[in-house]
Short mmCIF file of C-alpha atoms and ligand atoms in Angstrom, two decimals:
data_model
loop_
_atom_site.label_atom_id
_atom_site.label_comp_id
_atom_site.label_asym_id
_atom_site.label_seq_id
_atom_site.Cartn_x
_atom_site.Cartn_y
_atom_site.Cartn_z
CA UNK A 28 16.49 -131.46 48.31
CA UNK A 29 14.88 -129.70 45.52
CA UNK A 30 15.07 -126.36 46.70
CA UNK A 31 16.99 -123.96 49.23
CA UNK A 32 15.35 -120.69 49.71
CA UNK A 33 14.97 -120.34 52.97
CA UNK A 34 14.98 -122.30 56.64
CA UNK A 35 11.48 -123.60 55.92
CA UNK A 36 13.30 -126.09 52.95
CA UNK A 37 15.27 -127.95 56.01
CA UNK A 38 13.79 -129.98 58.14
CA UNK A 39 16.69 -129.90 60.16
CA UNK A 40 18.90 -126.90 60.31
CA UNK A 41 21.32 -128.24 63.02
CA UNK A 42 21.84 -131.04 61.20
CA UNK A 43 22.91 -129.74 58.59
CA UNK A 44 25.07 -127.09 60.39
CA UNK A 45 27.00 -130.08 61.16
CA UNK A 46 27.19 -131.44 57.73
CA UNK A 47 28.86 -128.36 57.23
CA UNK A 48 30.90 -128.46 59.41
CA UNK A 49 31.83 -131.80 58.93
CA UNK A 50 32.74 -130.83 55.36
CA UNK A 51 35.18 -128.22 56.31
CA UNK A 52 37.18 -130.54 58.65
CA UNK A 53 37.39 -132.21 55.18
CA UNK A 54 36.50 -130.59 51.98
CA UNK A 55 37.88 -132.79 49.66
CA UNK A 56 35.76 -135.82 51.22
CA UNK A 57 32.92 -135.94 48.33
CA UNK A 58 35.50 -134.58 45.65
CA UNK A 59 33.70 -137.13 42.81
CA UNK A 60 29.80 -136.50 44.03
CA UNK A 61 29.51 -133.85 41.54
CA UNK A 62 31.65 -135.54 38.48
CA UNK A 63 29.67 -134.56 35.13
CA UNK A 64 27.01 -131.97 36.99
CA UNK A 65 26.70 -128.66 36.03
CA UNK A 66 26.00 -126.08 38.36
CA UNK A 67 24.70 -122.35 37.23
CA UNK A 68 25.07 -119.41 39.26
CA UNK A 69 23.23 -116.40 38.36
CA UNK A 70 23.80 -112.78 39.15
CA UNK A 71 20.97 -110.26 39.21
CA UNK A 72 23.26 -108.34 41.58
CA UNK A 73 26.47 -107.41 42.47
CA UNK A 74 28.11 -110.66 44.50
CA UNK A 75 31.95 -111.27 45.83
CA UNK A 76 31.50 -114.16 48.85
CA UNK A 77 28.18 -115.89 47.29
CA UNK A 78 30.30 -116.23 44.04
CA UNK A 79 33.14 -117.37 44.98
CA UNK A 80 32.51 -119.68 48.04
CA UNK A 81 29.39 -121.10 45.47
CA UNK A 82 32.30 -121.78 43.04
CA UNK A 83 34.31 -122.74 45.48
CA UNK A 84 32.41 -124.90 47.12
CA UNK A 85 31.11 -126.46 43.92
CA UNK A 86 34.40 -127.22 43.11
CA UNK A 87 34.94 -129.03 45.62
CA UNK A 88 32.61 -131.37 44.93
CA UNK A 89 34.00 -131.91 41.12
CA UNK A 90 31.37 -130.17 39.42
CA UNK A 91 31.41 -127.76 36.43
CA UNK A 92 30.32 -124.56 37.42
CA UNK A 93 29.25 -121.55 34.77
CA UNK A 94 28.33 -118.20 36.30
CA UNK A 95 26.03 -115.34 34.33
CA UNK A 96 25.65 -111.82 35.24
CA UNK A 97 22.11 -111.57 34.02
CA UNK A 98 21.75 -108.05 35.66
CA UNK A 99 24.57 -106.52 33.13
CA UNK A 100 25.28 -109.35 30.44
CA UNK A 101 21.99 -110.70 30.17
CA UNK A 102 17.93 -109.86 28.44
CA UNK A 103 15.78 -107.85 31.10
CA UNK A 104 13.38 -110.44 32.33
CA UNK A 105 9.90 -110.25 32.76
CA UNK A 106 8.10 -111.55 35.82
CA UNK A 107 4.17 -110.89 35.41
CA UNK A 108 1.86 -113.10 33.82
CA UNK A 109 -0.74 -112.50 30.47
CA UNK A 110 1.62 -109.26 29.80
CA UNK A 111 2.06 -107.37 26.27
CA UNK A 112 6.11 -107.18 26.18
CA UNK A 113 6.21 -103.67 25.16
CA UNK A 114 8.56 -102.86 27.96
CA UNK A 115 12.10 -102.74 27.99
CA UNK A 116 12.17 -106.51 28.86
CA UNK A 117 12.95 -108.62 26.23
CA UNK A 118 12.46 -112.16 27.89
CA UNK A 119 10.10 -113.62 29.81
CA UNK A 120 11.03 -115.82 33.30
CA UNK A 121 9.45 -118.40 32.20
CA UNK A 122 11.84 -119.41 29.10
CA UNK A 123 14.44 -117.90 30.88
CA UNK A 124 14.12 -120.01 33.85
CA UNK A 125 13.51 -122.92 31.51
CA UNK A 126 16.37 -123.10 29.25
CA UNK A 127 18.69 -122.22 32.08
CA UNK A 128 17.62 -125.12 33.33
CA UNK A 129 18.62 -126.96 29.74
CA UNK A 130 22.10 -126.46 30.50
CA UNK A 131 22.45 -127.34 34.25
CA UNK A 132 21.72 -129.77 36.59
CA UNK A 133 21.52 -127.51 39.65
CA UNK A 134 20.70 -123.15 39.76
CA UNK A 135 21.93 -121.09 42.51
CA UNK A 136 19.88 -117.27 41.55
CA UNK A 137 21.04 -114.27 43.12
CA UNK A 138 17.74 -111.69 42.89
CA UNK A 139 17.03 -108.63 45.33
CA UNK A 140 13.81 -106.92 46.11
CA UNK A 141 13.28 -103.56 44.34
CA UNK A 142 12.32 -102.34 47.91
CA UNK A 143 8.80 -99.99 46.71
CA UNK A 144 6.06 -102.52 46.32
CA UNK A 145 6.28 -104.62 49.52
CA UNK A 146 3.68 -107.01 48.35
CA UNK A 147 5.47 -107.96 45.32
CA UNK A 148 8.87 -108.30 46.75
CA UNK A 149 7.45 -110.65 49.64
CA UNK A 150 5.53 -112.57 47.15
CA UNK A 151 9.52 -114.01 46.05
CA UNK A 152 8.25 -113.83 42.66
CA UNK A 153 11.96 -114.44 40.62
CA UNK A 154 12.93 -117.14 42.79
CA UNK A 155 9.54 -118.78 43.04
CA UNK A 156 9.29 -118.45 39.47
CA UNK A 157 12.71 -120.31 38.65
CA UNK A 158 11.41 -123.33 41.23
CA UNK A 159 8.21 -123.31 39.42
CA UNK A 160 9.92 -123.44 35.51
CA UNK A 161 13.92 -124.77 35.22
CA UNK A 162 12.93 -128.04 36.58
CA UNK A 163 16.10 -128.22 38.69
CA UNK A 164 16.76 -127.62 42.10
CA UNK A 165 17.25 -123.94 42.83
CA UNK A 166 19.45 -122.46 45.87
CA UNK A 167 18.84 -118.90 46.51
CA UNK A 168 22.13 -116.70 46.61
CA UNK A 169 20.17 -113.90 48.22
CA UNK A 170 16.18 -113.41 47.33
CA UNK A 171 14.08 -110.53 47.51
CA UNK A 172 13.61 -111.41 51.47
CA UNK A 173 15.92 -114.28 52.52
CA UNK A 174 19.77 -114.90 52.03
CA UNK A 175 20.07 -118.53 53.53
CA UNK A 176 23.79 -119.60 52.32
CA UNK A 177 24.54 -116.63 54.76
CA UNK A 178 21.94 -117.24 57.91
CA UNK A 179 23.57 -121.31 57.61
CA UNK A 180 27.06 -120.09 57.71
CA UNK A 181 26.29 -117.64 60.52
CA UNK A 182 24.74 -120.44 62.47
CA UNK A 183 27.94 -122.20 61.79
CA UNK A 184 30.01 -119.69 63.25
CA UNK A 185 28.10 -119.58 66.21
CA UNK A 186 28.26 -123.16 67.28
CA UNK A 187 31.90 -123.30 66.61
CA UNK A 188 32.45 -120.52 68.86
CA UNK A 189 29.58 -120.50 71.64
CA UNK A 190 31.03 -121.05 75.01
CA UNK A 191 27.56 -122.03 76.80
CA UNK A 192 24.41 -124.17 75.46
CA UNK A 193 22.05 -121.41 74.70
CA UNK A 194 24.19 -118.05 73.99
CA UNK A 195 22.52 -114.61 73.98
CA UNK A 196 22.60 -113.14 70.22
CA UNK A 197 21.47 -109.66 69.32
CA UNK A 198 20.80 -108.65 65.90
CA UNK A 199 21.32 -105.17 65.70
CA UNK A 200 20.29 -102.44 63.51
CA UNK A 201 22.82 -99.89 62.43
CA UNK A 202 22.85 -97.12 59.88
CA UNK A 203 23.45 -97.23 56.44
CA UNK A 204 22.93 -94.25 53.27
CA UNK A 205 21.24 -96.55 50.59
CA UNK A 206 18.03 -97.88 51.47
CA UNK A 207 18.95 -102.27 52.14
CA UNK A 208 17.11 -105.17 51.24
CA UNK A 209 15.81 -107.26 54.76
CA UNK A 210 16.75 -110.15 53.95
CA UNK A 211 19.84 -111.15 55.75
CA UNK A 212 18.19 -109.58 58.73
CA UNK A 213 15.06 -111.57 58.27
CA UNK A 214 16.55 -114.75 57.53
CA UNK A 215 19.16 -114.69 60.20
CA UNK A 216 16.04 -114.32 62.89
CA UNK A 217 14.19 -117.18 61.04
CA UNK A 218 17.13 -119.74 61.78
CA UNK A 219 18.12 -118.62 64.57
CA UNK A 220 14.25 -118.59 65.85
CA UNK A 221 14.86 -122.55 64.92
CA UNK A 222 17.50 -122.72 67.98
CA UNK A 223 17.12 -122.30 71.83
CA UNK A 224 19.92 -119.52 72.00
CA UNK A 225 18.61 -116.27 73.79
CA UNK A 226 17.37 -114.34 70.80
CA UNK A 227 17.28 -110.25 70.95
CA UNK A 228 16.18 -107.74 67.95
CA UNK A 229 17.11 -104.09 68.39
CA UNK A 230 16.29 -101.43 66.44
CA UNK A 231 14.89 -97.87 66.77
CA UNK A 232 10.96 -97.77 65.40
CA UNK A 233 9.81 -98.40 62.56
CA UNK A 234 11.82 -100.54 61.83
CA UNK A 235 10.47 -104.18 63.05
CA UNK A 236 10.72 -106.88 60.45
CA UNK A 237 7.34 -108.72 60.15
CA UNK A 238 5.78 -110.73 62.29
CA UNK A 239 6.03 -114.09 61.63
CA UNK A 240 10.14 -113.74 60.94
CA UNK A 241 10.64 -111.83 64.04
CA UNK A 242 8.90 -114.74 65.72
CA UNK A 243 9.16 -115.00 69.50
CA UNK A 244 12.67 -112.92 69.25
CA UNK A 245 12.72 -109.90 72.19
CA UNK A 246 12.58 -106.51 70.55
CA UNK A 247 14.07 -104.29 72.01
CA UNK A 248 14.01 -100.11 71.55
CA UNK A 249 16.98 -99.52 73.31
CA UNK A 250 20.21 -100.64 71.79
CA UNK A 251 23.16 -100.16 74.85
CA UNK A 252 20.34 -102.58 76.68
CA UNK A 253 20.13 -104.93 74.38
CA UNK A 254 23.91 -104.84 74.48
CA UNK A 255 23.85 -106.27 77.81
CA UNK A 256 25.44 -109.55 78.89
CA UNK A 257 25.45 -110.74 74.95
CA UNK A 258 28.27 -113.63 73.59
CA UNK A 259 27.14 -112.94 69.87
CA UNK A 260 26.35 -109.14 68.24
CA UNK A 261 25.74 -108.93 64.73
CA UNK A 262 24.84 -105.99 62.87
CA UNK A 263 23.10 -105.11 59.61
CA UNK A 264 21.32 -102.56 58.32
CA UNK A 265 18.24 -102.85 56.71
CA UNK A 266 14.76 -100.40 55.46
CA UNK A 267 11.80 -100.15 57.34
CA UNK A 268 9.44 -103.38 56.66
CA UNK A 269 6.71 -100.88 57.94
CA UNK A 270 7.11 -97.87 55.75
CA UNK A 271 8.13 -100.32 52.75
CA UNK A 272 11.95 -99.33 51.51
CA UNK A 273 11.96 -96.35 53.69
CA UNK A 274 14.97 -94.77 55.74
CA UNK A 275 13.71 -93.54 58.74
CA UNK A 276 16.50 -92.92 60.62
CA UNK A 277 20.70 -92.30 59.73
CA UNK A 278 21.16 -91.88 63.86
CA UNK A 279 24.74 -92.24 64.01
CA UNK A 280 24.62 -93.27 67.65
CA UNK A 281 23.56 -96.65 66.21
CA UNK A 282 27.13 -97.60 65.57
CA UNK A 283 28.69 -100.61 66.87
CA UNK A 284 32.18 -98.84 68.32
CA UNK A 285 34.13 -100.38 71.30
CA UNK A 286 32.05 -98.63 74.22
CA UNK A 287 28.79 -100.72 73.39
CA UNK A 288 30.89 -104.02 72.67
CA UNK A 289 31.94 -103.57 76.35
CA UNK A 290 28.33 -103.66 77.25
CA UNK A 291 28.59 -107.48 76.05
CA UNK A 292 29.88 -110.68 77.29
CA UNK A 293 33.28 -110.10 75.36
CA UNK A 294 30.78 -110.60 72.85
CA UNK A 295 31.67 -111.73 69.24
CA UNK A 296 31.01 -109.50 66.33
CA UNK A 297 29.16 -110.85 63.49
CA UNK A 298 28.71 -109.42 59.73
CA UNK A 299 27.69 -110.76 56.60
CA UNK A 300 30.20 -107.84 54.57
CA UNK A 301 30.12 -105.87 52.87
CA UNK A 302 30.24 -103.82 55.74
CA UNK A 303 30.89 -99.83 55.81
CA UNK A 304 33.47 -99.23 58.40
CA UNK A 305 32.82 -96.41 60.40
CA UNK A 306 28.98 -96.18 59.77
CA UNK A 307 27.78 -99.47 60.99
CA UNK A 308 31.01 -100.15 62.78
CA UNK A 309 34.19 -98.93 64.29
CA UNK A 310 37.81 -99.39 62.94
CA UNK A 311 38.35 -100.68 66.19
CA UNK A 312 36.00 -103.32 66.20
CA UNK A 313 36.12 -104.55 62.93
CA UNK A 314 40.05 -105.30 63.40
CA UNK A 315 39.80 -106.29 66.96
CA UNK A 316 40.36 -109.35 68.38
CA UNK A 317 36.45 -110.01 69.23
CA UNK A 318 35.66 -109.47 64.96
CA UNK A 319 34.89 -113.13 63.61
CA UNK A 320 33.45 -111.95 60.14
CA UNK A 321 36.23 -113.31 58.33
CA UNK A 322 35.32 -117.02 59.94
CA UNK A 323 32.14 -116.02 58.84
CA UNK A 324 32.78 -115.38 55.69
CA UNK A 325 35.27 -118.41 55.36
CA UNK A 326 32.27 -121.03 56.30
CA UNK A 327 30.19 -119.75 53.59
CA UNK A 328 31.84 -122.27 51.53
CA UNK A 329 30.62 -124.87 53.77
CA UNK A 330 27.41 -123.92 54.15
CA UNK A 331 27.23 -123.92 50.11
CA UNK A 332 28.77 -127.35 49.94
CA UNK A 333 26.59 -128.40 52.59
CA UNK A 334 23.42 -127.42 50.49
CA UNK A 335 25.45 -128.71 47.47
CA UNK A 336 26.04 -132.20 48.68
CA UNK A 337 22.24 -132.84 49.63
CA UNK A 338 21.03 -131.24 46.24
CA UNK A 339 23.22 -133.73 44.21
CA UNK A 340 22.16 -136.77 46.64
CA UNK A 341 18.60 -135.99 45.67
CA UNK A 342 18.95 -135.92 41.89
C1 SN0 B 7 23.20 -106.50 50.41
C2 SN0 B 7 22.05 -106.53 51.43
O1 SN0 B 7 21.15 -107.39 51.32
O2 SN0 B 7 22.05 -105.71 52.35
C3 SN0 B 7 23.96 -107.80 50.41
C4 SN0 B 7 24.43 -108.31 51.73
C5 SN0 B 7 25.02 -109.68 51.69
N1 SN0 B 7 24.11 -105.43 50.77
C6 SN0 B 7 24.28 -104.36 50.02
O3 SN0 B 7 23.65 -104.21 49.01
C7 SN0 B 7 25.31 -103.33 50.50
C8 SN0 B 7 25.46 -102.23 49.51
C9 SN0 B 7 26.25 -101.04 50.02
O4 SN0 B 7 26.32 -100.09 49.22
O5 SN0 B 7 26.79 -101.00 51.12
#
């Protein structure tokens, strides 16, 4: 696999959910795959699970891992072509990229969107631009629209716990103060648009994602009915796709709290954290017995390792 940046890179996604899983009944299986390989992980943005389950799961696999916060420690990088550097970017992506790849055999990149030009965000062009020049594989650790490491542990999580074939799962919009990237939102509906699980998208309007990622997912305006009858809820905020970067709505009645979860199927709740208690989600939720984002969480390791493992069989 020479890169993982989003669902369309895996030709088959439950497959590999099981690889995954199949790694964390034994991590330790493949503990010489990685002997002498260096993998780099680098930050853009802030990062606590993509860091350490990367590391983690890196580790696992006996490789050397060095990690760079670019954002803070490192040259501001430039991203457009036939430029005069006059800016306050000292570097361009291209040699960046480049000798990066130098020094390692495999680069995760952690990059997010800057949320005002929509064009240029959805164009991928940091990501892109490292598949294009390091000549090594790349694994995105969060993009300017996709976070896949999360979507394949969330996909984990749900076939571990599903009690029935084709589950109902809502992904549902909740409230947030700082205008959020959609890409967990939009790659969680692109895999799970790749199973036959009951797929619902609620959200007030305004703020559909586009098109072709929503897919053949229901939308659906009103949030206690989308509620209804679900075994999976997971919530996210995220800025209008519409009226780029926007916040069109803080409507606190968007909360997950215990009433709507009783709407549900004793639904699970699902969350890639961070999460803001009390403005996405109750206290009461969040430590209740029907929470699973700490499993969720947890299999991000796998789903890294998973990713990993095929990366470092196709070298
Ligand atoms: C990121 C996002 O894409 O929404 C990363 C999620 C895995 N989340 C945030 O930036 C949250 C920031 C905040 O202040 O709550």
């Amino acid at each position: 696999m020479k890169q993982f940046t989003s669902v369309d890179d895996i030709s088959d996604p439950l497959g590999l959910v099981e690889e995954a899983l199949s790694l964390k009944k034994s991590p330790l299986a493949f503990n010489h795959l990685g002997k002498d390989l260096t993998l780099g992980l680098i930050f853009m943005n802030p990062s606590l699970r993509t860091r350490l389950s990367t590391q983690k799961a890196a580790q696992n696999l006996g490789m050397n891992v060095m990690v760079m916060n670019v954002g803070s420690d490192g040259w501001h990088l430039e991203t457009e072509d036939g430029v005069i550097m006059n800016s306050d970017k000292a570097e361009h992506v291209k040699e960046a990229a480049a000798v990066i790849g130098q020094y390692c055999n495999i680069i995760g990149l952690r990059s997010f969107p800057g949320l005002t030009d929509r064009e240029k965000d959805y164009k991928d062009v940091i990501i892109n631009s490292f598949v294009k020049y390091s000549g090594v594989p790349v694994i995105s650790l969060e993009s300017a629209i996709y976070h896949p490491l999360q979507s394949l542990a969330d996909l984990m999580t749900i076939e571990e716990l599903k009690a029935k074939a084709g589950p109902k799962v809502v992904l549902s919009w909740a409230p947030h103060i700082k205008a959020l990237p959609q890409s967990v939102p939009n790659s969680f509906a692109k895999w799970i648009n790749t199973t036959s699980y009951e797929f619902v998208i609620t959200h007030p309007e305004g703020y559909e994602l586009a098109e072709d990622i929503a897919g053949d997912a229901q939308i659906e305006y009103d949030q206690n009915k989308a509620f209804e009858g679900a075994d999976f809820i997971y919530t996210k905020n995220w800025s209008s796709y519409r009226e780029y970067g926007k916040i069109l709505s803080s409507d606190k009645s968007w909360m997950v709290d215990e009433l709507k979860m009783s709407l549900t199927n004793n639904g699970k709740f699902m969350n890639c954290l961070p999460v803001r208690r009390n403005l996405i989600v109750s206290d009461g939720v969040l430590d209740g017995q029907h929470s699973v984002v700490i499993q969720q969480a947890g299999n991000r390791e796998f789903s890294a390792q998973a990713v990993l493992k095929r990366m470092i069989e196709g070298l």
